[in-house]
JSON list of C-alpha atoms and ligand atoms in Angstrom, two decimals:
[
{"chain": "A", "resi": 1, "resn": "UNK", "atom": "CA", "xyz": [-35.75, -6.74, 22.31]},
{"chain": "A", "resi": 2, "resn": "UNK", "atom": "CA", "xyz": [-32.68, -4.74, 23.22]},
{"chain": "A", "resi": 3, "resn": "UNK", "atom": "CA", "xyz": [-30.28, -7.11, 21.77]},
{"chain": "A", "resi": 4, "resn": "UNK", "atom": "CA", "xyz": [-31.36, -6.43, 18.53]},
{"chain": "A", "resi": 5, "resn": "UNK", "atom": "CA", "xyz": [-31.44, -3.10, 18.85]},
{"chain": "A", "resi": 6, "resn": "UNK", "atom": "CA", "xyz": [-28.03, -3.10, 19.87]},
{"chain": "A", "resi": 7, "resn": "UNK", "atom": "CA", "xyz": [-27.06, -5.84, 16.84]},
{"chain": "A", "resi": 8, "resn": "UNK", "atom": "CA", "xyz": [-28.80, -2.61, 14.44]},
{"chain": "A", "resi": 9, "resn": "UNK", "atom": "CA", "xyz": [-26.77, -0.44, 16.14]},
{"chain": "A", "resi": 10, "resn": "UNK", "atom": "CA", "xyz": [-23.60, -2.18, 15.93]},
{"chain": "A", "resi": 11, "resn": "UNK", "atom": "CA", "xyz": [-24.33, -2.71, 12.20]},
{"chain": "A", "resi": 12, "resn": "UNK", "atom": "CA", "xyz": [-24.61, 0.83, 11.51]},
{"chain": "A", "resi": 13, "resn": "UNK", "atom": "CA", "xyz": [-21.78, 1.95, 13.55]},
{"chain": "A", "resi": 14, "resn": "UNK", "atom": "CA", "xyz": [-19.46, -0.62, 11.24]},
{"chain": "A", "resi": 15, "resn": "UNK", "atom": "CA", "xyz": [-21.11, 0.51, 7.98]},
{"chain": "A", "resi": 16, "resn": "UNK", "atom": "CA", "xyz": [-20.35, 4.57, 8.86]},
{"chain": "A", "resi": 17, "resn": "UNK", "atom": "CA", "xyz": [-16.73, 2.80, 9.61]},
{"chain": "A", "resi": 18, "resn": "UNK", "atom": "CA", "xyz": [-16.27, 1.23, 5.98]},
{"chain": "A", "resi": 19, "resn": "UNK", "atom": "CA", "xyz": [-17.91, 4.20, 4.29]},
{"chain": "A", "resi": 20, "resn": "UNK", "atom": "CA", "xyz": [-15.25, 6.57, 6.22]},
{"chain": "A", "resi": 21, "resn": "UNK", "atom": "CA", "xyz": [-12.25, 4.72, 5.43]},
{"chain": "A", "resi": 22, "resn": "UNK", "atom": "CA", "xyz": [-13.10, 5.02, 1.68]},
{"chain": "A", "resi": 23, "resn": "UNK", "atom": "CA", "xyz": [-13.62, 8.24, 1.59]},
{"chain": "A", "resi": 24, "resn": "UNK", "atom": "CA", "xyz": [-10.45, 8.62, 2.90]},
{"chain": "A", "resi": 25, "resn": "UNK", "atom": "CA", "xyz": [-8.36, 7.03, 0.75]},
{"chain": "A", "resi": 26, "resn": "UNK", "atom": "CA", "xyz": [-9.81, 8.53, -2.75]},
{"chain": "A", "resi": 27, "resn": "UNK", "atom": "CA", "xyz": [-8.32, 12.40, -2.63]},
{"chain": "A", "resi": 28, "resn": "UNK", "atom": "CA", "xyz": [-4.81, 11.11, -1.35]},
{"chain": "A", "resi": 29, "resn": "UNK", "atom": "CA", "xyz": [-4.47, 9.40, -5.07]},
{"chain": "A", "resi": 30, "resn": "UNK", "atom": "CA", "xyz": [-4.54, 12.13, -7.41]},
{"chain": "A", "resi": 31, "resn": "UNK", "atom": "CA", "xyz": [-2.45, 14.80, -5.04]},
{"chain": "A", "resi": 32, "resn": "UNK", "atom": "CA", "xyz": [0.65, 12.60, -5.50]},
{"chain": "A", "resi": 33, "resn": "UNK", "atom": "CA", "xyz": [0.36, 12.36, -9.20]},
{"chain": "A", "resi": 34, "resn": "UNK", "atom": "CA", "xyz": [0.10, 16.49, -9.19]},
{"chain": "A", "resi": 35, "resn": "UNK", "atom": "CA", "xyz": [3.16, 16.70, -7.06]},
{"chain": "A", "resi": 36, "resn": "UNK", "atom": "CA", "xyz": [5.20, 14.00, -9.60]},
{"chain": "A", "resi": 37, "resn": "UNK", "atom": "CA", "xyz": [3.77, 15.90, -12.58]},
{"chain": "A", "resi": 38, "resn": "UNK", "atom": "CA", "xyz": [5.28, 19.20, -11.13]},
{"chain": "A", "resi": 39, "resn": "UNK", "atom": "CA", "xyz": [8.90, 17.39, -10.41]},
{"chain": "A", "resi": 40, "resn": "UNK", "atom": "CA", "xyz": [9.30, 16.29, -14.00]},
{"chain": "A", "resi": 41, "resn": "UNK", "atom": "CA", "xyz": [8.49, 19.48, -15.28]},
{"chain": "A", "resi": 42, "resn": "UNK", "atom": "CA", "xyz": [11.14, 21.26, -13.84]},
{"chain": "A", "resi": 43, "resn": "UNK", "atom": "CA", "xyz": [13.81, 18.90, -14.28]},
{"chain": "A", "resi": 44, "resn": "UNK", "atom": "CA", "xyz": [16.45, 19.97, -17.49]},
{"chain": "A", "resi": 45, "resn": "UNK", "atom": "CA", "xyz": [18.21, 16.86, -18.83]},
{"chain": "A", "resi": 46, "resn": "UNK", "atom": "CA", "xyz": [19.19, 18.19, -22.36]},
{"chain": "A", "resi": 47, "resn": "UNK", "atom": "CA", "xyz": [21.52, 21.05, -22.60]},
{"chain": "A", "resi": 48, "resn": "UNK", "atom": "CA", "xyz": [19.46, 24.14, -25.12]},
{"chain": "A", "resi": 49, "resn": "UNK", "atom": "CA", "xyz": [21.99, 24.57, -27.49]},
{"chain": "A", "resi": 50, "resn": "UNK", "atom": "CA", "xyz": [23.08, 21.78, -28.67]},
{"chain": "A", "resi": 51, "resn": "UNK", "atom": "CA", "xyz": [20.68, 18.98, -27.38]},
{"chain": "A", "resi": 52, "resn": "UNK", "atom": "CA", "xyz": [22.97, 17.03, -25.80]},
{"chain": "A", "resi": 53, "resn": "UNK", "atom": "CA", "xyz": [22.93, 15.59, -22.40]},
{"chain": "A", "resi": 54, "resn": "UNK", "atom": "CA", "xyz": [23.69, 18.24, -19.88]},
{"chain": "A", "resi": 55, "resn": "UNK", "atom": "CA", "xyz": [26.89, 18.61, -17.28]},
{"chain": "A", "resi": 56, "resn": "UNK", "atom": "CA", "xyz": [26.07, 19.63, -13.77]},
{"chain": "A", "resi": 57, "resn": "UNK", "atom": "CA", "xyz": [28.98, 21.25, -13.13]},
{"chain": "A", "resi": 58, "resn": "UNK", "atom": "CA", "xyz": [28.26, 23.59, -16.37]},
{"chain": "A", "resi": 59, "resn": "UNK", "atom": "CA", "xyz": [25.48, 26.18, -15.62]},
{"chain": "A", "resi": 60, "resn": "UNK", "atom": "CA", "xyz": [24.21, 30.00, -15.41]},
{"chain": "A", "resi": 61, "resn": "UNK", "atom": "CA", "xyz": [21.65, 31.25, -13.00]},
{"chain": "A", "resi": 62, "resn": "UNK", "atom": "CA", "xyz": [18.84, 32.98, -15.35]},
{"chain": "A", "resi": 63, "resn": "UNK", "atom": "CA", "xyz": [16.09, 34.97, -13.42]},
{"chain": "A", "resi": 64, "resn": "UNK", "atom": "CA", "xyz": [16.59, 32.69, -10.46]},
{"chain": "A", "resi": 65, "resn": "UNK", "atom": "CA", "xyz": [16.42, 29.70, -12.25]},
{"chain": "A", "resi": 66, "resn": "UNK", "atom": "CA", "xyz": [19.63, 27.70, -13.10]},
{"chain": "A", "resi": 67, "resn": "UNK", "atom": "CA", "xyz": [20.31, 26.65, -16.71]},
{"chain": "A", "resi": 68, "resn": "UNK", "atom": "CA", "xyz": [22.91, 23.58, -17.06]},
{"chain": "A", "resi": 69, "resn": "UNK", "atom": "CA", "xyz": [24.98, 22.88, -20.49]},
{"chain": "A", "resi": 70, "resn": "UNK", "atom": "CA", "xyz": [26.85, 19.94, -21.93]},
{"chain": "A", "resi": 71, "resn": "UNK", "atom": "CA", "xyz": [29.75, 22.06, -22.80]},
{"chain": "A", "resi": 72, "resn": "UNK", "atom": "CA", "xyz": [31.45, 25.25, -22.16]},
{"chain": "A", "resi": 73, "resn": "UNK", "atom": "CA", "xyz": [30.55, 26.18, -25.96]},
{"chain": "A", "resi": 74, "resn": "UNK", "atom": "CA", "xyz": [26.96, 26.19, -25.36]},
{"chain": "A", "resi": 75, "resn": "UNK", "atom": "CA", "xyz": [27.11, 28.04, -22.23]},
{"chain": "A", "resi": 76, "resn": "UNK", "atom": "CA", "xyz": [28.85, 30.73, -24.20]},
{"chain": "A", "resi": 77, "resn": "UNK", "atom": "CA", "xyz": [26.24, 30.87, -26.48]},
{"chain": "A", "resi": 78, "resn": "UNK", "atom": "CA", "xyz": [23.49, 31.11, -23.93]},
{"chain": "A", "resi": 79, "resn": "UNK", "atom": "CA", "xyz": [24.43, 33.98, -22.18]},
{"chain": "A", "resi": 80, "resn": "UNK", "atom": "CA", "xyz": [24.91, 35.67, -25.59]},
{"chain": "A", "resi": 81, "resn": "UNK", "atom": "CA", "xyz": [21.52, 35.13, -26.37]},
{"chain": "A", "resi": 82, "resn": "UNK", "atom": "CA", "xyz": [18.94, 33.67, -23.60]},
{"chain": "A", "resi": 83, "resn": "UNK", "atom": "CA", "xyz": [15.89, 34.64, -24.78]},
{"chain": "A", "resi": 84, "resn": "UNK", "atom": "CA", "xyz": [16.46, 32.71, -27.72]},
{"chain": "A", "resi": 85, "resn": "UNK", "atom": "CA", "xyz": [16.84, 28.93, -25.87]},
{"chain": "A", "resi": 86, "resn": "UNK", "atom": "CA", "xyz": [14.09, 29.53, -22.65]},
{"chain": "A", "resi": 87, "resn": "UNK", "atom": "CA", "xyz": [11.78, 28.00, -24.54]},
{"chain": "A", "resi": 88, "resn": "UNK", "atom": "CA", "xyz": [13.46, 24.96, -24.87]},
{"chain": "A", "resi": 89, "resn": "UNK", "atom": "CA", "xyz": [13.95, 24.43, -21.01]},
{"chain": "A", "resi": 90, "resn": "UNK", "atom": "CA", "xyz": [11.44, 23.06, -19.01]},
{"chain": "A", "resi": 91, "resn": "UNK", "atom": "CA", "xyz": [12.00, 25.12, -15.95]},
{"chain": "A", "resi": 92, "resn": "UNK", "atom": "CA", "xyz": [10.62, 28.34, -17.59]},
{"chain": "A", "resi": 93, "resn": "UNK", "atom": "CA", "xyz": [7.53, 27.06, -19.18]},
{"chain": "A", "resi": 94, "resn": "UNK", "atom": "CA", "xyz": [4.49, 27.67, -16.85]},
{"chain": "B", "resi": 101, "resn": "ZN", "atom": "ZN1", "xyz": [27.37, 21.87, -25.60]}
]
């Protein structure tokens, strides 16, 4: 008689087990594809002006955020006029 019992027990003890471990492991999942989603966002790998592919040794800090350029040329042109290539960078679209 208290064999069993204990055998029921044990059962039960290993099924709350399984069903904690899964629960577990499904909200980890889609909190790292949020975090790589942000990442990419941000990241500038054409230059505004002229589309080409950008020099990190060429930038301007605008409102806190740093712009980078594939030439000096296009650099030039930002700071003339800002407001006019924001929209193409990813780092100020929210
Ligand atoms: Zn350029």
């Amino acid at each position: 008689m208290n064999s069993k019992k204990a055998l029921t027990l044990l059962i039960a003890i290993c099924l709350l087990v399984i069903a904690g471990c899964q629960k577990k492991t499904e909200p980890a999942a889609p909190a790292a594809e949020a975090n790589a989603a942000v990442s990419a966002a941000v990241e500038q790998t054409m230059c505004p002006v002229m589309g080409g592919v950008i020099n990190k040794d060429l930038f301007v800090e605008y409102q806190g955020k740093k712009v980078y350029f594939c030439c000096g040329q296009c650099k030039g042109d930002f700071e003339k006029d800002p407001e006019k290539y924001i929209a193409k960078l990813p780092q100020f679209k929210n």
